[in-house]
Tab-separated table of C-alpha atoms in Angstrom:
chain	number	residue	atom	x	y	z
W	28	UNK	CA	22.619	-14.761	70.807
W	29	UNK	CA	20.736	-14.150	67.847
W	30	UNK	CA	20.024	-10.727	66.952
W	31	UNK	CA	16.363	-9.080	67.348
W	32	UNK	CA	16.397	-9.120	63.254
W	33	UNK	CA	17.068	-12.864	63.081
W	34	UNK	CA	14.785	-13.594	65.992
W	35	UNK	CA	11.659	-11.411	64.314
W	36	UNK	CA	12.259	-13.583	60.981
W	37	UNK	CA	12.247	-16.866	62.864
W	38	UNK	CA	8.803	-18.460	62.430
W	39	UNK	CA	7.466	-15.778	60.040
W	40	UNK	CA	5.654	-18.388	58.403
W	41	UNK	CA	5.481	-20.839	60.867
W	42	UNK	CA	2.294	-23.100	61.857
W	43	UNK	CA	0.690	-23.191	65.170
W	44	UNK	CA	0.553	-19.859	66.414
W	45	UNK	CA	-1.818	-19.254	69.225
W	46	UNK	CA	-4.080	-16.272	69.439
W	47	UNK	CA	-7.556	-15.156	70.203
W	48	UNK	CA	-10.660	-16.223	68.192
W	49	UNK	CA	-12.798	-13.254	67.348
W	50	UNK	CA	-14.183	-11.055	69.914
W	51	UNK	CA	-11.158	-9.222	71.387
W	52	UNK	CA	-12.005	-6.769	73.949
W	53	UNK	CA	-12.524	-3.071	72.848
W	54	UNK	CA	-9.701	-1.381	74.874
W	55	UNK	CA	-10.782	1.925	76.638
W	56	UNK	CA	-8.172	4.279	78.940
W	57	UNK	CA	-7.921	3.339	82.225
W	58	UNK	CA	-6.660	5.457	85.462
W	59	UNK	CA	-4.557	2.879	86.949
W	60	UNK	CA	-1.071	3.279	85.489
W	61	UNK	CA	1.788	0.948	84.998
W	62	UNK	CA	5.120	1.954	86.390
W	63	UNK	CA	8.963	0.815	85.711
W	64	UNK	CA	11.503	0.909	88.330
W	65	UNK	CA	12.684	3.816	86.161
W	66	UNK	CA	9.742	5.590	86.732
W	67	UNK	CA	8.305	5.445	83.246
W	68	UNK	CA	4.523	4.581	83.103
W	69	UNK	CA	2.062	3.610	80.536
W	70	UNK	CA	-1.834	2.649	80.779
W	71	UNK	CA	-3.609	-0.526	81.110
W	72	UNK	CA	-6.908	-0.447	78.801
W	73	UNK	CA	-10.094	-2.255	80.398
W	74	UNK	CA	-10.271	-5.736	79.252
W	75	UNK	CA	-6.496	-6.148	79.250
W	76	UNK	CA	-4.327	-7.863	81.771
W	77	UNK	CA	-0.476	-6.923	82.435
W	78	UNK	CA	2.453	-9.563	81.589
W	79	UNK	CA	6.034	-9.043	82.637
W	80	UNK	CA	9.166	-10.221	81.334
W	81	UNK	CA	13.024	-9.612	81.531
W	82	UNK	CA	12.928	-5.760	81.322
W	83	UNK	CA	9.400	-5.347	79.995
W	84	UNK	CA	6.002	-4.960	80.617
W	85	UNK	CA	3.000	-5.234	78.287
W	86	UNK	CA	-0.842	-5.606	78.353
W	87	UNK	CA	-2.508	-8.325	76.849
W	88	UNK	CA	-6.388	-9.143	76.119
W	89	UNK	CA	-7.484	-10.959	79.163
W	90	UNK	CA	-8.787	-13.817	77.259
W	91	UNK	CA	-4.985	-14.672	76.164
W	92	UNK	CA	-2.729	-16.845	77.793
W	93	UNK	CA	0.762	-18.431	77.190
W	94	UNK	CA	0.993	-20.601	74.309
W	95	UNK	CA	2.347	-24.002	75.632
W	96	UNK	CA	5.797	-24.970	74.532
W	97	UNK	CA	5.203	-27.572	72.175
W	98	UNK	CA	2.805	-25.186	70.276
W	99	UNK	CA	5.092	-22.279	69.962
W	100	UNK	CA	6.244	-20.812	66.767
W	101	UNK	CA	8.871	-18.654	68.188
W	102	UNK	CA	11.144	-20.997	70.683
W	103	UNK	CA	13.375	-18.196	70.967
W	104	UNK	CA	10.857	-15.296	72.090
W	105	UNK	CA	10.723	-14.617	75.917
W	106	UNK	CA	7.123	-14.358	75.534
W	107	UNK	CA	4.599	-15.802	73.452
W	108	UNK	CA	0.748	-15.429	74.210
W	109	UNK	CA	-2.499	-15.968	72.629
W	110	UNK	CA	-5.140	-18.808	72.557
W	111	UNK	CA	-3.691	-22.115	71.750
W	112	UNK	CA	-4.421	-23.733	68.276
W	113	UNK	CA	-7.485	-25.735	68.948
W	114	UNK	CA	-8.680	-26.571	65.221
W	115	UNK	CA	-9.591	-22.979	63.969
W	116	UNK	CA	-9.066	-22.792	60.091
W	117	UNK	CA	-6.676	-20.054	60.504
W	118	UNK	CA	-3.640	-19.164	62.703
W	119	UNK	CA	-4.770	-17.127	65.644
W	120	UNK	CA	-3.788	-13.342	66.631
W	121	UNK	CA	-0.665	-13.715	69.023
W	122	UNK	CA	1.975	-11.541	70.398
W	123	UNK	CA	5.784	-12.407	70.734
W	124	UNK	CA	8.356	-10.649	72.438
W	125	UNK	CA	12.097	-10.972	72.113
W	126	UNK	CA	14.794	-9.882	74.578
W	127	UNK	CA	18.216	-9.289	72.867
W	128	UNK	CA	21.460	-8.449	74.595
W	129	UNK	CA	23.774	-9.008	71.626
W	130	UNK	CA	27.018	-6.888	71.231
W	131	UNK	CA	27.215	-4.153	68.706
W	132	UNK	CA	23.575	-3.930	68.047
W	133	UNK	CA	22.371	-0.966	65.958
W	134	UNK	CA	19.589	1.171	66.474
W	135	UNK	CA	15.947	0.267	66.385
W	136	UNK	CA	15.395	2.047	62.913
W	137	UNK	CA	18.621	0.411	61.474
W	138	UNK	CA	17.514	-3.051	62.801
W	139	UNK	CA	14.111	-2.685	61.488
W	140	UNK	CA	15.195	-1.602	58.153
W	141	UNK	CA	17.331	-4.827	57.796
W	142	UNK	CA	14.479	-6.729	59.056
W	143	UNK	CA	12.607	-5.176	55.747
W	144	UNK	CA	15.175	-6.203	53.378
W	145	UNK	CA	15.264	-9.670	54.743
W	146	UNK	CA	11.510	-10.181	54.785
W	147	UNK	CA	11.301	-8.798	51.022
W	148	UNK	CA	14.245	-11.351	50.188
W	149	UNK	CA	12.357	-14.016	52.192
W	150	UNK	CA	9.059	-13.690	51.249
W	151	UNK	CA	9.023	-12.088	47.401
W	152	UNK	CA	5.173	-11.306	47.317
W	153	UNK	CA	5.443	-9.750	51.084
W	154	UNK	CA	3.793	-6.243	51.138
W	155	UNK	CA	6.359	-4.240	53.484
W	156	UNK	CA	5.054	-1.139	54.920
W	157	UNK	CA	7.107	2.016	55.892
W	158	UNK	CA	8.877	2.686	59.225
W	159	UNK	CA	6.813	4.468	62.089
W	160	UNK	CA	8.419	6.026	64.801
W	161	UNK	CA	6.749	5.800	68.121
W	162	UNK	CA	7.010	6.683	71.865
W	163	UNK	CA	7.419	3.624	74.123
W	164	UNK	CA	7.635	4.367	77.884
W	165	UNK	CA	11.674	3.853	78.645
W	166	UNK	CA	12.789	3.887	75.519
W	167	UNK	CA	15.083	6.203	73.689
W	168	UNK	CA	13.622	5.082	70.140
W	169	UNK	CA	10.889	2.569	69.071
W	170	UNK	CA	10.065	1.797	65.439
W	171	UNK	CA	7.667	-0.518	63.930
W	172	UNK	CA	6.401	-1.526	60.753
W	173	UNK	CA	3.670	-3.924	59.162
W	174	UNK	CA	4.192	-6.436	56.566
W	175	UNK	CA	1.466	-8.988	54.924
W	176	UNK	CA	1.838	-11.973	52.849
W	177	UNK	CA	-0.426	-15.193	51.782
W	178	UNK	CA	-0.256	-18.670	53.192
W	179	UNK	CA	-1.263	-21.480	51.614
W	180	UNK	CA	-3.146	-24.165	53.222
W	181	UNK	CA	-0.982	-25.942	55.759
W	182	UNK	CA	-0.855	-28.748	58.791
W	183	UNK	CA	-1.242	-27.262	62.431
W	184	UNK	CA	0.805	-28.894	65.208
W	185	UNK	CA	-2.519	-30.618	66.054
W	186	UNK	CA	-2.488	-32.233	62.660
W	187	UNK	CA	-5.567	-29.988	61.626
W	188	UNK	CA	-6.043	-28.342	58.315
W	189	UNK	CA	-5.161	-24.593	58.008
W	190	UNK	CA	-6.978	-22.815	55.035
W	191	UNK	CA	-5.147	-20.548	52.608
W	192	UNK	CA	-5.365	-17.184	54.123
W	193	UNK	CA	-3.797	-13.509	54.052
W	194	UNK	CA	-1.901	-12.470	57.416
W	195	UNK	CA	-0.739	-9.123	58.946
W	196	UNK	CA	2.139	-8.784	61.069
W	197	UNK	CA	3.367	-5.669	62.760
W	198	UNK	CA	7.109	-5.765	64.407
W	199	UNK	CA	7.906	-3.298	66.913
W	200	UNK	CA	11.828	-2.675	67.643
W	201	UNK	CA	12.674	-0.808	70.939
W	202	UNK	CA	15.826	0.800	72.077
W	203	UNK	CA	16.908	2.036	75.375
W	204	UNK	CA	20.029	3.172	76.862
W	205	UNK	CA	22.505	0.280	76.773
W	206	UNK	CA	20.876	-3.095	76.740
W	207	UNK	CA	18.946	-5.106	76.149
W	208	UNK	CA	17.016	-4.575	72.741
W	209	UNK	CA	13.322	-5.581	72.428
W	210	UNK	CA	11.375	-6.859	69.551
W	211	UNK	CA	7.592	-7.346	69.770
W	212	UNK	CA	5.464	-8.951	66.957
W	213	UNK	CA	1.540	-8.858	66.558
W	214	UNK	CA	0.512	-11.175	63.982
W	215	UNK	CA	-2.931	-12.641	63.013
W	216	UNK	CA	-4.900	-13.452	59.728
W	217	UNK	CA	-6.031	-10.362	58.079
W	218	UNK	CA	-9.524	-10.520	58.971
W	219	UNK	CA	-8.916	-10.935	62.553
W	220	UNK	CA	-6.294	-8.374	62.803
W	221	UNK	CA	-7.460	-5.507	65.318
W	222	UNK	CA	-5.824	-1.896	65.260
W	223	UNK	CA	-7.619	-1.491	68.488
W	224	UNK	CA	-5.699	-4.422	70.210
W	225	UNK	CA	-2.189	-3.285	68.753
W	226	UNK	CA	-2.640	0.303	69.922
W	227	UNK	CA	-3.561	-1.086	73.457
W	228	UNK	CA	-0.819	-3.069	73.668
W	229	UNK	CA	1.559	-0.665	72.022
W	230	UNK	CA	0.298	1.935	74.864
W	231	UNK	CA	0.891	-0.233	77.457
W	232	UNK	CA	4.335	-1.096	76.794
W	233	UNK	CA	6.966	-0.049	79.390
W	234	UNK	CA	10.963	-1.091	78.798
W	235	UNK	CA	14.143	-0.696	81.346
W	236	UNK	CA	17.769	-0.739	80.219
W	237	UNK	CA	19.918	-3.181	82.181
W	238	UNK	CA	21.508	-1.412	85.283
């Protein structure tokens, strides 16, 4: 099985990512907690809906949906959500989640550092930010970093034109006590990137180690 490092890099410049067209809901705190079987909990903001996968839970904007298989940019991902491409001039905001049970995985920080090195090698003009530690419900450690890149004109999976644009990506690596390790990626054109959506999704994540 591919490591989180490899999976996060698959499709970095892929065309056909789904996502949300403008106007994403502004998240506000809610009193409804989301609890994992281990007892860890996180809140779901107003305007978001809960999605569950293999050992994780995350809230996404209500208008997002699962990307159809033929339109996915990350075939290895456990979850890929957004709004499917419908001829928009740029790739739309999206979230992809990976679950990795590979043996001898490093820490979340070491995996993220390797990913940074790989991105700088594969995308020489990429703007790679620093690591940021964050608390995630059910995790022993979690780190994220942002990088940006420019994509030239391309053709989507629907054979529509994609205009040149700058993109922002935030990759989160989450470590539990044991297996698996989780990778979360939020990506959007720079003009569509929403810190509020990122913060709402980040605050909602709950993970659980295998028993």
